[in-house]
Each structure stands twice: as C-alpha cells, then as structure tokens.
Short mmCIF file of N, CA, C and O in Angstrom, two decimals:
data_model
loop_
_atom_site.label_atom_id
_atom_site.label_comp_id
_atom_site.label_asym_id
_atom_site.label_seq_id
_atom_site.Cartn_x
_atom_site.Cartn_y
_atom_site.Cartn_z
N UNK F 136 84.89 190.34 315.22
CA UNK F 136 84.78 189.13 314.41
C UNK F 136 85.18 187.93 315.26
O UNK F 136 86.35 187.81 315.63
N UNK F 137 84.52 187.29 315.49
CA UNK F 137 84.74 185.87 316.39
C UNK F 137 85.61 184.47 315.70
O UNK F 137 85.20 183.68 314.84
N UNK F 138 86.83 184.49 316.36
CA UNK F 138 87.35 183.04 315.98
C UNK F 138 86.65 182.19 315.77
O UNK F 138 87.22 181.59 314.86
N UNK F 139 85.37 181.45 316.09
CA UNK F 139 84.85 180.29 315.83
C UNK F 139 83.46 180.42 315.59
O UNK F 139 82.70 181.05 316.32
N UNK F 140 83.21 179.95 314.79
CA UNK F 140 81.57 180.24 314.08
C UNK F 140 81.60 181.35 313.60
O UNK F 140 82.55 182.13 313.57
N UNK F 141 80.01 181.56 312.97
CA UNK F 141 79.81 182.05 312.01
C UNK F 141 79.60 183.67 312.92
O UNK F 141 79.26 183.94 314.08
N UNK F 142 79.95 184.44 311.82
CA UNK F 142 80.07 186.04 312.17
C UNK F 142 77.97 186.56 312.60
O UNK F 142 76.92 186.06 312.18
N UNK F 143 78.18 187.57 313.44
CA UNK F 143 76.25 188.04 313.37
C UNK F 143 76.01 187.99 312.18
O UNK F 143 75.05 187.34 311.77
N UNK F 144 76.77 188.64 311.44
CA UNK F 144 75.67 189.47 310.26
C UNK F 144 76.98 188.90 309.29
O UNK F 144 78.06 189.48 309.22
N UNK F 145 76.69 187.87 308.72
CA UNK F 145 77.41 187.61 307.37
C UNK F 145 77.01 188.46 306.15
O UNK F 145 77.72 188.35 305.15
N UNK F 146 76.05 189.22 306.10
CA UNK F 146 76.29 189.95 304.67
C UNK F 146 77.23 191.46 304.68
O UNK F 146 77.42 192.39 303.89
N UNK F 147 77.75 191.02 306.29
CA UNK F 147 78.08 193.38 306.33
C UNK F 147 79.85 192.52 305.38
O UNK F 147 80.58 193.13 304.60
N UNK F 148 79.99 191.38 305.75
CA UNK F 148 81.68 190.85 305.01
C UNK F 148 81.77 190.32 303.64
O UNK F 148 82.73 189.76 303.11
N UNK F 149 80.35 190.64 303.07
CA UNK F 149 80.57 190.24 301.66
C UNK F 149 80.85 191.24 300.37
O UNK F 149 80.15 192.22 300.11
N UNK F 150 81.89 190.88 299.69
CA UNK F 150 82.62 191.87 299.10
C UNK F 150 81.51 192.15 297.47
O UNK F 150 81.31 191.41 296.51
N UNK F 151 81.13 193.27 297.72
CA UNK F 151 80.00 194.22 296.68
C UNK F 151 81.07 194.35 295.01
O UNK F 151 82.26 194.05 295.08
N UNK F 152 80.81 194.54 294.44
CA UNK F 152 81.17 195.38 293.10
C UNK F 152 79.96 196.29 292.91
O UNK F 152 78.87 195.73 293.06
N UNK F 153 79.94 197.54 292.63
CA UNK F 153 79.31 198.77 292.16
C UNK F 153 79.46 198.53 290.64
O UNK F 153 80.44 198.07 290.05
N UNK F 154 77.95 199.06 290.01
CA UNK F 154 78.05 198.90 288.87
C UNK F 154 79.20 199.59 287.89
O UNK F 154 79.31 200.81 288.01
N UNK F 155 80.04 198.94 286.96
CA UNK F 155 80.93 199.59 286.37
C UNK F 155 82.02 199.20 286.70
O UNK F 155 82.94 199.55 285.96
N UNK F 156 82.36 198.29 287.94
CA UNK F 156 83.39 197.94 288.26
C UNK F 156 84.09 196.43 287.89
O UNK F 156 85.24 196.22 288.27
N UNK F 157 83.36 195.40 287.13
CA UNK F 157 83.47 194.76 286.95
C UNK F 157 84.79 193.86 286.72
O UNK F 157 85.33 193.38 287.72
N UNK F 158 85.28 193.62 285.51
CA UNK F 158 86.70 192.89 285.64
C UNK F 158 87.70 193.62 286.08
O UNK F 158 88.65 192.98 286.52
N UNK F 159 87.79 195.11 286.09
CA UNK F 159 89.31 195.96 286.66
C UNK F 159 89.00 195.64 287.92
O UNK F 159 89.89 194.97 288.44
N UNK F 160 87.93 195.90 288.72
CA UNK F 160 87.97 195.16 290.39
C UNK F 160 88.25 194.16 290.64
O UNK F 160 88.97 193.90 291.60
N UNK F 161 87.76 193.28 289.82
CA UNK F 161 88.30 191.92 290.71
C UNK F 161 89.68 191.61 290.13
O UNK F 161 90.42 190.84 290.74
N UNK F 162 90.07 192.14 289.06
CA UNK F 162 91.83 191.96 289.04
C UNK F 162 92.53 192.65 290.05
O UNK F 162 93.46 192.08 290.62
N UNK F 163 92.19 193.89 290.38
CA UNK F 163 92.79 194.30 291.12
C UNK F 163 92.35 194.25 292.35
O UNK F 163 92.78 195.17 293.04
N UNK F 164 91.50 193.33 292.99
CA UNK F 164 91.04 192.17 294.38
C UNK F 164 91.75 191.49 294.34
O UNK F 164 92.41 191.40 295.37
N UNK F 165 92.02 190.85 293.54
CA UNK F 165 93.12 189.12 292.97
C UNK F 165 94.37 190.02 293.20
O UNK F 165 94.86 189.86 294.32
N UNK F 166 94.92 190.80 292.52
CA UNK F 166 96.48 191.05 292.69
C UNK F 166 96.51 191.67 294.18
O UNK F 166 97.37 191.26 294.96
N UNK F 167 95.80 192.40 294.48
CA UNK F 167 96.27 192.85 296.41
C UNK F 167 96.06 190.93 297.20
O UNK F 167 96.90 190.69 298.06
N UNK F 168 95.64 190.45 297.08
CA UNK F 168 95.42 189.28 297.69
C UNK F 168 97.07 188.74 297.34
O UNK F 168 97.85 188.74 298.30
N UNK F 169 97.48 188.38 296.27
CA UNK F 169 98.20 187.75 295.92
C UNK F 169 99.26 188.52 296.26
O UNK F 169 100.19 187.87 296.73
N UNK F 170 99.42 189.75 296.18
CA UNK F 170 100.66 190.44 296.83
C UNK F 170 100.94 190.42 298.31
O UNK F 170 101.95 190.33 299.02
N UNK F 171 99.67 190.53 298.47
CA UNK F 171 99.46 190.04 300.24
C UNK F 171 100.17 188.91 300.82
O UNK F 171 100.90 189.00 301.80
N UNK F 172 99.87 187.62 300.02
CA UNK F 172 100.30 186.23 300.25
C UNK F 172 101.99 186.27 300.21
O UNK F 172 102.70 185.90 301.15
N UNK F 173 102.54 186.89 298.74
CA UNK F 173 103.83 186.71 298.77
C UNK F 173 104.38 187.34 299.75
O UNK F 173 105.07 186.70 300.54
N UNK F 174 104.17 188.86 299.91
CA UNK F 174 104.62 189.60 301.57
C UNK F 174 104.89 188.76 302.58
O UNK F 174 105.93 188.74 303.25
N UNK F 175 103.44 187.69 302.74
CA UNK F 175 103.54 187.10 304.10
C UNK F 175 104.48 186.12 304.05
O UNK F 175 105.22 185.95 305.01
N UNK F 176 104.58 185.25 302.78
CA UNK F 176 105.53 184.02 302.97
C UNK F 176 107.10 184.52 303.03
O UNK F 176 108.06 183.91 303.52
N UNK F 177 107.08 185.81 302.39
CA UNK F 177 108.60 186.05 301.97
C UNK F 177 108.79 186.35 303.94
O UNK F 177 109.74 185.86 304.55
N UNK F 178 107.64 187.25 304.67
CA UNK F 178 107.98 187.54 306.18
C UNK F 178 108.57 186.44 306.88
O UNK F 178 109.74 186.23 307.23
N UNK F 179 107.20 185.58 307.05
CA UNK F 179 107.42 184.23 307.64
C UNK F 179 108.70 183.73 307.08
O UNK F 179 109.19 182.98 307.93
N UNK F 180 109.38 183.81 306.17
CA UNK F 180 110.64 183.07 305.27
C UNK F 180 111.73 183.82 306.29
O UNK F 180 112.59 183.19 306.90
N UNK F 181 111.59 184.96 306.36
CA UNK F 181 112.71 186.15 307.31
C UNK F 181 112.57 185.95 308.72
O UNK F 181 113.54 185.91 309.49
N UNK F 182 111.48 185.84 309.03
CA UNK F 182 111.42 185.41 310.52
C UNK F 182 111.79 183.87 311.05
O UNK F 182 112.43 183.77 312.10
N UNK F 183 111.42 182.78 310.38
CA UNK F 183 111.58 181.32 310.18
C UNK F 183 113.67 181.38 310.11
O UNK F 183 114.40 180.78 310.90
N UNK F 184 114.09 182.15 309.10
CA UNK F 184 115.72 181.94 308.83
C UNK F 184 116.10 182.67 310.04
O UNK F 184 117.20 182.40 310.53
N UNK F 185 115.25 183.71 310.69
CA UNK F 185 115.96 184.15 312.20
C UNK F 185 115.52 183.21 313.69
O UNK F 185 116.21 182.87 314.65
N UNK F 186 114.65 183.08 313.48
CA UNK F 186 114.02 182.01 314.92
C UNK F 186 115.46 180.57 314.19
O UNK F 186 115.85 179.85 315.11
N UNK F 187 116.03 180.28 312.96
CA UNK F 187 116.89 178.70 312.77
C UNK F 187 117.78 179.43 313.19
O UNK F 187 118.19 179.06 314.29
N UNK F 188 118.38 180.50 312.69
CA UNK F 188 119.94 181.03 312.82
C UNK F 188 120.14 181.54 314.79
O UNK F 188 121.15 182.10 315.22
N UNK F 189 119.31 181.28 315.36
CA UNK F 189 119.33 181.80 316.82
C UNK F 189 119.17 180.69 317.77
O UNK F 189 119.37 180.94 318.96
N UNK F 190 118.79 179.34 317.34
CA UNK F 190 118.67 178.34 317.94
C UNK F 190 119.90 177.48 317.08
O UNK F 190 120.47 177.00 318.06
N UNK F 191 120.26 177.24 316.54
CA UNK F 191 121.78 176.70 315.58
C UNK F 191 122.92 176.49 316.46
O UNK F 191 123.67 175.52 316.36
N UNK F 192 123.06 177.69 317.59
CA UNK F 192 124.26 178.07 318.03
C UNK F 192 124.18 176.97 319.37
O UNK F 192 125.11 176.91 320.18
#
C-alpha cells in the first residue's frame, strides 16, 4: 500500500457486506474502530506521560 496516492486497485480495499449482514456488521465495524481509537489514545497517553516524565529531570 503506498504512502502517497492512490492505491492500484482501489476496489480490492473496499469494505463488502454479504447479504444478511447488514446492521450487526456495521455495528460491529463501528465498535472495533472505536475501540481501536480509544487503545491508541489511551497508548499514545502512556507513552506521551513517559517520553514528559524522562525529559522533566
């Protein structure tokens, strides 16, 4: 996948629903995303209070 511009084949990254899957998929697309996000900020939050507490001194 290339940092800048557009990917070869933009349709192999577009996210499908199979018939039947309708609103329980994309809630549960939306909540892994969103659990995802908090993980990362709470990381970055743990790593950010160790990179201040190591330069402080």
């Amino acid at each position: 996948m290339p940092l800048f511009g557009k990917p070869k084949n933009p349709e192999e990254h577009r996210y499908y629903l199979l018939p039947g899957q309708g609103r329980g998929a994309r809630k549960k697309h939306r909540q892994h995303i969103l659990a995802g996000l908090i993980v990362g900020a709470i990381a970055g939050a743990l790593v950010g209070a160790l990179l201040w507490s190591m330069n402080r001194r």
